[in-house]
Tab-separated table of C-alpha atoms in Angstrom:
chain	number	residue	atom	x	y	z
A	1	UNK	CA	0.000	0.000	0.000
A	2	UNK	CA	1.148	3.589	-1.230
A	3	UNK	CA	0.875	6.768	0.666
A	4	UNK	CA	2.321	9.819	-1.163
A	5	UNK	CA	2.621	12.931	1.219
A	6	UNK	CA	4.149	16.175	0.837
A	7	UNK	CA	5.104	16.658	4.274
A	8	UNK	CA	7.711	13.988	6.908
A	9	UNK	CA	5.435	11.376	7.730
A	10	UNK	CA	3.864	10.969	11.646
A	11	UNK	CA	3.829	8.039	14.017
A	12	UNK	CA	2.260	5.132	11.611
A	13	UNK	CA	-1.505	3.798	13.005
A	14	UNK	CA	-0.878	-0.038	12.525
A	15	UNK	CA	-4.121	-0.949	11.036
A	16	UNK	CA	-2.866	-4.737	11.708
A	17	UNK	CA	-0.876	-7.038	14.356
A	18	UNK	CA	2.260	-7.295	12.580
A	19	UNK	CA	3.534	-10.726	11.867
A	20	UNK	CA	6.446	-11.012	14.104
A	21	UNK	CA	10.159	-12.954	13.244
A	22	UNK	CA	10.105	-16.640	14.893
A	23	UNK	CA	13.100	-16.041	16.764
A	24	UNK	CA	11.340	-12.719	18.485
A	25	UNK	CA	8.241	-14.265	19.976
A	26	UNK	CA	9.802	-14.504	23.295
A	27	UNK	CA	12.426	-11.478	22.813
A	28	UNK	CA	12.389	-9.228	25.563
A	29	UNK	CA	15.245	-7.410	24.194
A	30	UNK	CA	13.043	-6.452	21.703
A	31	UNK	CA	10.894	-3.951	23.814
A	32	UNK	CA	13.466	-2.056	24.954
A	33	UNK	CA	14.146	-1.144	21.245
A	34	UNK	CA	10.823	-0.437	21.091
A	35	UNK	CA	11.270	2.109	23.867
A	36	UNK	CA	13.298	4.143	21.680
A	37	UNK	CA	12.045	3.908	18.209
A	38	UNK	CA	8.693	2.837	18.219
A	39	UNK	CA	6.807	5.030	15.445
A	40	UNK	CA	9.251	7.160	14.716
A	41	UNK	CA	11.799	6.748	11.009
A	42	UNK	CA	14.757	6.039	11.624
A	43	UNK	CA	17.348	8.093	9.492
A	44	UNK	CA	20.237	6.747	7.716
A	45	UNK	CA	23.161	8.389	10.515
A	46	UNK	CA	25.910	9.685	7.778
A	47	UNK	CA	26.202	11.476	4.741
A	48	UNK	CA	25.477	9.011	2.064
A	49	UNK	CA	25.958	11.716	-0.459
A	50	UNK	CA	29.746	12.670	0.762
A	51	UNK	CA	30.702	8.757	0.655
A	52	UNK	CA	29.268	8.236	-2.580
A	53	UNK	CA	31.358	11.484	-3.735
A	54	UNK	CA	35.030	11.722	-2.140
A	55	UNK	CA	34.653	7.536	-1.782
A	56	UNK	CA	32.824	6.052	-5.308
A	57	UNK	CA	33.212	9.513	-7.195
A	58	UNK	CA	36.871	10.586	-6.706
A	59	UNK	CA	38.771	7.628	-5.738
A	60	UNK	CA	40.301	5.576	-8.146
A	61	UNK	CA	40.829	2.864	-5.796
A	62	UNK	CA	37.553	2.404	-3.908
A	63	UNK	CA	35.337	2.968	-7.737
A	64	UNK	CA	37.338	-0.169	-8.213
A	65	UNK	CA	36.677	-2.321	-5.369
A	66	UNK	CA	32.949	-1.477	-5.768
A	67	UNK	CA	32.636	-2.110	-9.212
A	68	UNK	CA	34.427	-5.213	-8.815
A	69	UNK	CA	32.475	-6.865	-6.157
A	70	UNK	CA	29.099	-5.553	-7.505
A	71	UNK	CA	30.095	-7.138	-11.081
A	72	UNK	CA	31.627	-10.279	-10.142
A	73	UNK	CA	28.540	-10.845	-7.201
A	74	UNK	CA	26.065	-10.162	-10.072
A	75	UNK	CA	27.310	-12.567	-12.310
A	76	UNK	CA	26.701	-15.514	-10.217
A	77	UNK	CA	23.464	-17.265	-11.583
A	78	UNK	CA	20.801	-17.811	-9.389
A	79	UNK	CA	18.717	-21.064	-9.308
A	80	UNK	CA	15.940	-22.539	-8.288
A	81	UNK	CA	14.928	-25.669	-6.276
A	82	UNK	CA	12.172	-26.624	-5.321
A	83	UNK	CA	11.829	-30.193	-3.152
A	84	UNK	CA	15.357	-30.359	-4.013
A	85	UNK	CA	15.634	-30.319	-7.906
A	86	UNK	CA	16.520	-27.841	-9.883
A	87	UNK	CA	13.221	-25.879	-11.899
A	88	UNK	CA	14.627	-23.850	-14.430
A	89	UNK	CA	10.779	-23.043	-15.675
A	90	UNK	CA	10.194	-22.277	-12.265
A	91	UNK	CA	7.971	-18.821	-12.401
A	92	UNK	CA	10.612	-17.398	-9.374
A	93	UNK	CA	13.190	-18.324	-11.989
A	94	UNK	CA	12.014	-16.031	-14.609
A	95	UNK	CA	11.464	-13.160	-12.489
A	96	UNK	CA	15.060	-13.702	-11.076
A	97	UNK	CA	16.242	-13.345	-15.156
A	98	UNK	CA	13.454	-10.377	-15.994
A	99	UNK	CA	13.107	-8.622	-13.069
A	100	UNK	CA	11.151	-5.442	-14.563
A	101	UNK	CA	11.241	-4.226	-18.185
A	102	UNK	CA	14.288	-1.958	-17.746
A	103	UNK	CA	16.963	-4.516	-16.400
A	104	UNK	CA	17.923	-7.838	-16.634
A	105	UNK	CA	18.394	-10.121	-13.790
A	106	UNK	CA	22.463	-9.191	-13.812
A	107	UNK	CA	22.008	-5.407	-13.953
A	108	UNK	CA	19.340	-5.360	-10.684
A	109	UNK	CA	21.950	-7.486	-8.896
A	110	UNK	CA	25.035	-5.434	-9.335
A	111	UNK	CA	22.899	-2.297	-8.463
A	112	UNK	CA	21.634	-4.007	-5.189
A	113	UNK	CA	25.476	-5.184	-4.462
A	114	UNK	CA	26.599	-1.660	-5.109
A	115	UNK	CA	24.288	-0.124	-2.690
A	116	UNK	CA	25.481	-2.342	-0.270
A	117	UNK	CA	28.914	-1.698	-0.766
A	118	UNK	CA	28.656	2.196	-0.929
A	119	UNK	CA	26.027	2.641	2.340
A	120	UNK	CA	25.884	-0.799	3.843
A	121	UNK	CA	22.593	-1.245	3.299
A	122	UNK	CA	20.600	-2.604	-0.068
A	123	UNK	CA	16.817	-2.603	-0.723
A	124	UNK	CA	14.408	-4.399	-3.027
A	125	UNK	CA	10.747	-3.882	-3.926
A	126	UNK	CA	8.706	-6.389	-5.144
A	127	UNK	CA	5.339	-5.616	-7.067
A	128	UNK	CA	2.716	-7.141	-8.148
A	129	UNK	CA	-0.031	-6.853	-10.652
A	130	UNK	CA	-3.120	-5.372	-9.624
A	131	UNK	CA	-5.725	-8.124	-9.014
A	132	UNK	CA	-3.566	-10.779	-9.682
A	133	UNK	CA	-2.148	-13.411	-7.039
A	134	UNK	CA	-0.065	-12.844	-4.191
A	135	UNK	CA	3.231	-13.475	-6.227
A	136	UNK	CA	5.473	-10.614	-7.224
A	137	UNK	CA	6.070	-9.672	-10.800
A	138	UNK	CA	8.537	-7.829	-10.775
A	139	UNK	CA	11.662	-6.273	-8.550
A	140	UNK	CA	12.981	-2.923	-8.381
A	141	UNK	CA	16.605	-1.878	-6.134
A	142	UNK	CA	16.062	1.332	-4.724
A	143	UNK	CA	18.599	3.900	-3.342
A	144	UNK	CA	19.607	3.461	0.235
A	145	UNK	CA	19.633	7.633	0.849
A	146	UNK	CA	15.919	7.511	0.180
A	147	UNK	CA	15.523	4.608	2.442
A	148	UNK	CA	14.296	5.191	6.036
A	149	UNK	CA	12.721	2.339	8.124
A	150	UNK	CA	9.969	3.193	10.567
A	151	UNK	CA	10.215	0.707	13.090
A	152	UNK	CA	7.224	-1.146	15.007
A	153	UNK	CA	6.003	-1.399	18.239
A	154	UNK	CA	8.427	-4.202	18.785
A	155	UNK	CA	11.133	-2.741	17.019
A	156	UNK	CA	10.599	-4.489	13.738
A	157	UNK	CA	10.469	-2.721	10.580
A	158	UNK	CA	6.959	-2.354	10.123
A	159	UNK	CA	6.989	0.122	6.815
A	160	UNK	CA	9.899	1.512	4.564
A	161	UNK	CA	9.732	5.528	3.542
A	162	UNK	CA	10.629	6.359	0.102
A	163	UNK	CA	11.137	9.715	-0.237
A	164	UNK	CA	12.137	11.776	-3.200
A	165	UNK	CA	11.432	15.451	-4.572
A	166	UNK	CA	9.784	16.059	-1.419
A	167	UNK	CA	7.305	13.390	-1.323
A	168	UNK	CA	7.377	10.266	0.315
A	169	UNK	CA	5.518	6.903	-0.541
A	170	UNK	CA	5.165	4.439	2.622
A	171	UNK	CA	5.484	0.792	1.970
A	172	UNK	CA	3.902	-1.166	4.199
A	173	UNK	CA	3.127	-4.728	5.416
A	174	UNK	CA	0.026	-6.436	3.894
A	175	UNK	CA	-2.759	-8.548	5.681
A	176	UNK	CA	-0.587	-11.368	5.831
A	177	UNK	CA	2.285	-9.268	8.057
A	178	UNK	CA	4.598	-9.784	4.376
A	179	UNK	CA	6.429	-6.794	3.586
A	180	UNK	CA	7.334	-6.074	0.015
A	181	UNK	CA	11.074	-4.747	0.623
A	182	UNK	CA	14.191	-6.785	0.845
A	183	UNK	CA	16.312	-4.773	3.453
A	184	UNK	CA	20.106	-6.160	3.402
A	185	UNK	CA	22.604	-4.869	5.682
A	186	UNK	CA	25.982	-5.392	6.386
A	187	UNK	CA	26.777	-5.967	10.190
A	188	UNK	CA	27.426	-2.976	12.366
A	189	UNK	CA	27.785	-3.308	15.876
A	190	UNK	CA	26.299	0.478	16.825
A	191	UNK	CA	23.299	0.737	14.623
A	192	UNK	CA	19.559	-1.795	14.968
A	193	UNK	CA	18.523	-0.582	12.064
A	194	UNK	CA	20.945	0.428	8.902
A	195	UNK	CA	24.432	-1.670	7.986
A	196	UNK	CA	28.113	-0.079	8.161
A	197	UNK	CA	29.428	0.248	4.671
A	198	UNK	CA	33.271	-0.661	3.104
A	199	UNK	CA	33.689	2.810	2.017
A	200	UNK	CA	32.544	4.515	5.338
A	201	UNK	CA	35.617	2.247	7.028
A	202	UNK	CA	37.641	3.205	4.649
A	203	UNK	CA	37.157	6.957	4.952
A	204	UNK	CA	39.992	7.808	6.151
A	205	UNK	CA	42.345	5.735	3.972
A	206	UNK	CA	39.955	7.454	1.100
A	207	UNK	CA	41.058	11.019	2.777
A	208	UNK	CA	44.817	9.960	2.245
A	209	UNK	CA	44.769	9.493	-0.947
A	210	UNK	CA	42.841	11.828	-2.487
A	211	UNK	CA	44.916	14.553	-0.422
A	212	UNK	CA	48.006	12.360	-1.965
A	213	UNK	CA	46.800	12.629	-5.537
A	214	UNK	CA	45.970	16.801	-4.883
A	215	UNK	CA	49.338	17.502	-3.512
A	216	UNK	CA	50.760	15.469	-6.446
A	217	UNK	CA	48.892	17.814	-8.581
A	218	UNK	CA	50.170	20.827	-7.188
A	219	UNK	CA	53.662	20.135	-7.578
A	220	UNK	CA	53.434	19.326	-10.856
A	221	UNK	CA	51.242	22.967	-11.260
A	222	UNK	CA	54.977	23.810	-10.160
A	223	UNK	CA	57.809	22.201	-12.087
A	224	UNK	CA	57.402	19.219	-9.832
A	225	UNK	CA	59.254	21.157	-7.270
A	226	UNK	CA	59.492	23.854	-5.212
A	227	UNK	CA	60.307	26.931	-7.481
A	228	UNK	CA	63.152	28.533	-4.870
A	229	UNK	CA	63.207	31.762	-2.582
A	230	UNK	CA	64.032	34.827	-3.748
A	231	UNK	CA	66.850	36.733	-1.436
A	232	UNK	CA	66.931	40.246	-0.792
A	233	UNK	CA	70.348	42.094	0.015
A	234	UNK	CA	70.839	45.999	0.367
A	235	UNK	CA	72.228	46.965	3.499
A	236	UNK	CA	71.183	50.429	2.965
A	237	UNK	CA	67.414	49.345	3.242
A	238	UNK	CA	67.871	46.924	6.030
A	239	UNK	CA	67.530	44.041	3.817
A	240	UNK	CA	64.034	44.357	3.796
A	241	UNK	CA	61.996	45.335	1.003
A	242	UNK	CA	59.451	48.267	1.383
A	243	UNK	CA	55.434	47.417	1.366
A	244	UNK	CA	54.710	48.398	-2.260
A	245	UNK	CA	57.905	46.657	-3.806
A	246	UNK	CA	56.781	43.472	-1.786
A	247	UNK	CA	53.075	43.987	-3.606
A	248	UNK	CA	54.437	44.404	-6.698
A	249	UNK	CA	57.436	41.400	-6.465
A	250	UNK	CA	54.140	39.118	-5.612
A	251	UNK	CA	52.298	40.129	-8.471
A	252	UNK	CA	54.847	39.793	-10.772
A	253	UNK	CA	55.797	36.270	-9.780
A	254	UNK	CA	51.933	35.351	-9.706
A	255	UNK	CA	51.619	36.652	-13.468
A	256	UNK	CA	54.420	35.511	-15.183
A	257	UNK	CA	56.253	32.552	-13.332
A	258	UNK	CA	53.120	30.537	-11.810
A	259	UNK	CA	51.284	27.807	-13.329
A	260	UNK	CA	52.663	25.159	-16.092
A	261	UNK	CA	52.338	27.812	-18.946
A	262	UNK	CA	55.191	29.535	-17.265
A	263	UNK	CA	57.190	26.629	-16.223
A	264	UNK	CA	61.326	27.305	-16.916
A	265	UNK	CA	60.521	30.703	-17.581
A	266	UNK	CA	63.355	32.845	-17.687
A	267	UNK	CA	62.971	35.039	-14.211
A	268	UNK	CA	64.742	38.797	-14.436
A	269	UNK	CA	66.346	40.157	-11.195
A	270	UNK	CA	67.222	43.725	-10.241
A	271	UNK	CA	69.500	44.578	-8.176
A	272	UNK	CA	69.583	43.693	-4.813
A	273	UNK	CA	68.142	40.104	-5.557
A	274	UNK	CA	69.169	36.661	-5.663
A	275	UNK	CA	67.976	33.547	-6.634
A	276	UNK	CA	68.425	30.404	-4.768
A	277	UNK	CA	66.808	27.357	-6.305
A	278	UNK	CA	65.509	24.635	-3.951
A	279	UNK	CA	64.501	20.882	-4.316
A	280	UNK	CA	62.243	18.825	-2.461
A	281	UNK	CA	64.309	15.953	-0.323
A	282	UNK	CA	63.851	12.327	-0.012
A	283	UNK	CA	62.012	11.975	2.835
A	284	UNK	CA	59.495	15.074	1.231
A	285	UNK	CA	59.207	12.462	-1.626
A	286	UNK	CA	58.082	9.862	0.057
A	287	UNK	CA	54.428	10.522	-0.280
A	288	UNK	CA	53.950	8.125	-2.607
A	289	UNK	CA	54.355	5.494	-0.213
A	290	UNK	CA	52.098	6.820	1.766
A	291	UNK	CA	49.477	7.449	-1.127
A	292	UNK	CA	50.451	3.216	-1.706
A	293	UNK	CA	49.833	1.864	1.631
A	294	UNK	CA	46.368	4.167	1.590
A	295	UNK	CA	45.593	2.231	-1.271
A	296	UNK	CA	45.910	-1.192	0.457
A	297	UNK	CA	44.212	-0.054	3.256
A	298	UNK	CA	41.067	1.116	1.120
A	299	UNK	CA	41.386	-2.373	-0.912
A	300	UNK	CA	41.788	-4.380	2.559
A	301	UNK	CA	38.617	-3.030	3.716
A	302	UNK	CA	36.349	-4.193	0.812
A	303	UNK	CA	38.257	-7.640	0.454
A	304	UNK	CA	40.040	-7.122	-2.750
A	305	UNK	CA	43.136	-8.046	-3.093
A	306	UNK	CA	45.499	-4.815	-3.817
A	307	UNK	CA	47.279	-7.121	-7.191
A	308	UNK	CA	43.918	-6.750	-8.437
A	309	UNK	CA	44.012	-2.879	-8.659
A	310	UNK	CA	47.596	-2.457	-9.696
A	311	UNK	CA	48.636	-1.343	-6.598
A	312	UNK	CA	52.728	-1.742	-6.636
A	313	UNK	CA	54.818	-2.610	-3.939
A	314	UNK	CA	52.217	-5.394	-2.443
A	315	UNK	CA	53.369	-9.351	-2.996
A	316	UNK	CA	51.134	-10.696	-0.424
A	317	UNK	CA	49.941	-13.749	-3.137
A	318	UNK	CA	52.137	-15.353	-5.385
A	319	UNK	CA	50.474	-14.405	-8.936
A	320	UNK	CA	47.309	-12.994	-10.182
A	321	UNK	CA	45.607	-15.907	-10.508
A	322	UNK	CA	45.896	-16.850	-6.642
A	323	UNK	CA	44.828	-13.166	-5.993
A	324	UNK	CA	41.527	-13.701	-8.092
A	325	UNK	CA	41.020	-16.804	-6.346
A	326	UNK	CA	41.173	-15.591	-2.766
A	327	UNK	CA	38.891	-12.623	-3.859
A	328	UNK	CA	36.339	-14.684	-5.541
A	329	UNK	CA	36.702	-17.246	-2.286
A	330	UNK	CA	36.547	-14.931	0.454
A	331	UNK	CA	34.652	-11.597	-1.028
A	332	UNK	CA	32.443	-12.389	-3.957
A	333	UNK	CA	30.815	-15.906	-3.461
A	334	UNK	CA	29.729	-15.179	0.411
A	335	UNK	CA	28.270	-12.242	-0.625
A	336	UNK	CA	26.172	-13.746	-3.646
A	337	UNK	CA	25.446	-16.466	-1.018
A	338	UNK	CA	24.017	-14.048	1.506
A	339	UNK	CA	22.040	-12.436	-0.663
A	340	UNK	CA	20.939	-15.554	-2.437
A	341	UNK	CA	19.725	-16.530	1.288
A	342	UNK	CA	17.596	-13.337	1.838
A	343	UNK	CA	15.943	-13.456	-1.261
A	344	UNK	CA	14.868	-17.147	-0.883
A	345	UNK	CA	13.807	-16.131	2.718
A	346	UNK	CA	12.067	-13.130	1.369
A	347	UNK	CA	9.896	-14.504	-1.293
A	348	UNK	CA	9.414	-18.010	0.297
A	349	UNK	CA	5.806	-16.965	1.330
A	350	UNK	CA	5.106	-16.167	-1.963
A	351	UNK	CA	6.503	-19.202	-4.254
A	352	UNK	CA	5.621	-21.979	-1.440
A	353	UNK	CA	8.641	-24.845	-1.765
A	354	UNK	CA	10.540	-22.934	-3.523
A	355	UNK	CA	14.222	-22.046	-2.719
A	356	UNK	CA	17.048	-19.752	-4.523
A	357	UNK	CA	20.853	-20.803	-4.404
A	358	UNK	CA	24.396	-20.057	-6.174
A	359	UNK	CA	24.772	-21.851	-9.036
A	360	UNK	CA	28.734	-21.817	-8.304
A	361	UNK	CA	29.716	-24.437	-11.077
A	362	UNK	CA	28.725	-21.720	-13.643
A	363	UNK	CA	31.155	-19.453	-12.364
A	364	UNK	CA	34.394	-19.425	-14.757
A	365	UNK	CA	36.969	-17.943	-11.659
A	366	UNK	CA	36.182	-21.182	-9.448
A	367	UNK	CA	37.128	-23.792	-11.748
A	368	UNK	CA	40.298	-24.597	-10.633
A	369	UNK	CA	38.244	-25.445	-6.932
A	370	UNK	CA	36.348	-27.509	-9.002
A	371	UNK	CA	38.354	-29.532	-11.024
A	372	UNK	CA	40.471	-30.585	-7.832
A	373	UNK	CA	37.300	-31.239	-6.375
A	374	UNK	CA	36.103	-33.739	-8.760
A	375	UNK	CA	39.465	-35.739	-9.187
A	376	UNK	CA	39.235	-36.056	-5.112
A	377	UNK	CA	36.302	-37.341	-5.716
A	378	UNK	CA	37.243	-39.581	-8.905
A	379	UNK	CA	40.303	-41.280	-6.624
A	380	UNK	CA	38.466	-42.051	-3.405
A	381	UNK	CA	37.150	-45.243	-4.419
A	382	UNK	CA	35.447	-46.172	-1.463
A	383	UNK	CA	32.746	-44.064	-2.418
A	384	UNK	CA	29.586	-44.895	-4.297
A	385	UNK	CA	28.770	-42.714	-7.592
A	386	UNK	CA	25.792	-41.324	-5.971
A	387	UNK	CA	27.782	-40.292	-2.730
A	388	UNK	CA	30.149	-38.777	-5.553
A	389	UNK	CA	26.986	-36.939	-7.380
A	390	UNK	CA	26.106	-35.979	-3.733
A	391	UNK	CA	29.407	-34.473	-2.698
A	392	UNK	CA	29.686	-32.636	-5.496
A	393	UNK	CA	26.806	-30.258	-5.000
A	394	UNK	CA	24.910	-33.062	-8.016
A	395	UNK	CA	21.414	-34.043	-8.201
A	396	UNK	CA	21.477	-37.490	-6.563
């Protein structure tokens, strides 16, 4: 159910008891959350805008790591059991490939994964047609800075606010307690509501480098190197230069010596001043270190390994094809599984007996887990074929 208003929306009137998780019936933790937030929408608590911008929009390195995970995540198929075999004609199958007339099953995926790895939280709408079943017919990712949960009586989400050019539509539970949004957070240990993203750990790392990559600019705005002091000696003035000849020294430099257009330009001197060039010294140099280990630090806290984004000066795995491994391992395929998880949890009311899973023996970058998994398999010859079949994730 819809409501568009113009103005923030009031304490919701639960028309309904909402259905409540299993594992909360006997919760008591649950009311003192309540306490706190009952009624009242809960806002996102940091600038999604400023991580999407200095993080996704002006990094190099952390644009990488999200694009990465969000591709590779969305190009593990999705299946679908149900009573254990595999229904590719499943109806849950096609909406999983056709999610709504604008994207295909990939591109919805790697927008919900990068949501999640930009604010730490990912949302999906399901809608249906209008007097038809209760199934969904199609799914939409929305933006998390639009997002804001209003929380039951218990605590529980019991409606999602969209909001956007000032209005805001209210999503809601139905009769049945189901509600029509896929919230999926990543785990953070101050917040009951919204997830902790990658970049917003990484913020500071992201700081680093940018500042590395502006002061890089700036010196080479100047030669590369400082440009030198200018010395003034004339005993009869003091050594010092008078207000107006300082002014116009200033300008004069500013004009015609500043700026690439003027770099090695000739510089004349009048009397009384001396040039004394300068350079910058090792340890001055050694920013780009720094601007390296920033790097890592950014790529450690999405999972990817730094040999994956060119990062020099890191031989943590042997070759790139270990590096790809790990990150497909350890980053990509618990993520897809995760998310393959809350959908099937999510739309298990509506396709009955049906269940979503990885379909990781599509996926190209885990083959070499694979193949050593079936010759295992092949040499232990106290096994039967269909313990084999079993074992290796087979219809029996």
């Amino acid at each position: 159910m819809f409501i568009i208003r113009s103005q923030p929306a009031r304490r919701p009137m639960p028309l309904f008891k909402p259905r409540r998780p299993p594992e909360a019936k006997d919760s008591r933790a649950a009311r003192l959350i309540a306490v706190t937030t009952a009624g009242r929408p809960r806002w996102t608590p940091r600038d999604y805008a400023a991580l999407a911008s200095e993080g996704f929009g002006k990094n190099p390195i952390a644009y990488r790591c999200v694009r990465m995970i969000a591709e590779a995540a969305a190009a593990v198929p999705l299946a679908v059991f149900v009573d254990g075999r595999r229904a590719d004609d499943h109806p849950l199958r096609r909406l999983l490939q056709a999610p709504n007339p604008e994207q295909g099953g990939a591109d919805l995926m790697e927008a919900f994964f990068g949501h999640l790895q930009v604010a730490g939280n990912g949302y999906l709408e399901a809608a249906q047609d209008k007097g038809g079943d209760d199934a969904p017919t199609e799914l939409y990712a929305l933006r998390p800075d639009r997002m804001t949960v209003v929380p039951g009586p218990r605590g529980w989400p019991l409606a999602y606010d969209y909001q956007v050019a000032g209005r805001t539509a209210r999503i809601g539970r139905d009769a049945a307690g189901w509600l029509p949004v896929l919230h999926l957070r990543l785990f953070n240990p101050t917040d009951d509501h919204y997830g902790f993203s990658p970049l917003e750990a990484a913020a500071f790392a992201i700081d680093v480098h940018n500042a590395s990559g502006a002061w890089n600019k700036a010196l080479l705005d100047n030669s590369a190197r400082p440009s030198g002091a200018l010395v003034y000696a004339n005993r009869e003035a003091g050594d010092r230069l008078s207000a107006e000849q300082f002014e116009r020294l200033k300008a004069e430099l500013s004009d015609a010596h500043a700026g690439t257009a003027n770099a090695g330009r000739p510089l004349l001197l009048e009397g009384g001043l001396d040039w004394r060039p300068m350079s910058l010294s090792p340890a001055d140099m050694d920013f780009i270190a720094g601007k390296h280990a920033a790097a890592r630090e950014i790529a450690l806290a999405f999972g990817v390994p730094p040999q994956l984004l060119g990062v020099p000066g890191d031989a943590t795995y042997a070759n790139y094809r270990e590096a790809n491994g790990a990150f497909w391992r350890h980053t990509v395929v618990p993520l897809a599984e995760r998310a393959a998880r809350a959908l099937s949890a999510w739309l298990a009311p509506r396709f009955p007996g049906a269940r979503i899973a990885c379909d990781l023996d599509a996926v190209p970058a885990l083959s070499a887990e694979r193949d050593a998994l079936w010759a295992r398999l092949e040499g232990a010859s106290f096994l039967t074929d269909a313990e084999r079949r079993r074992l290796a994730g087979l219809e029996g």
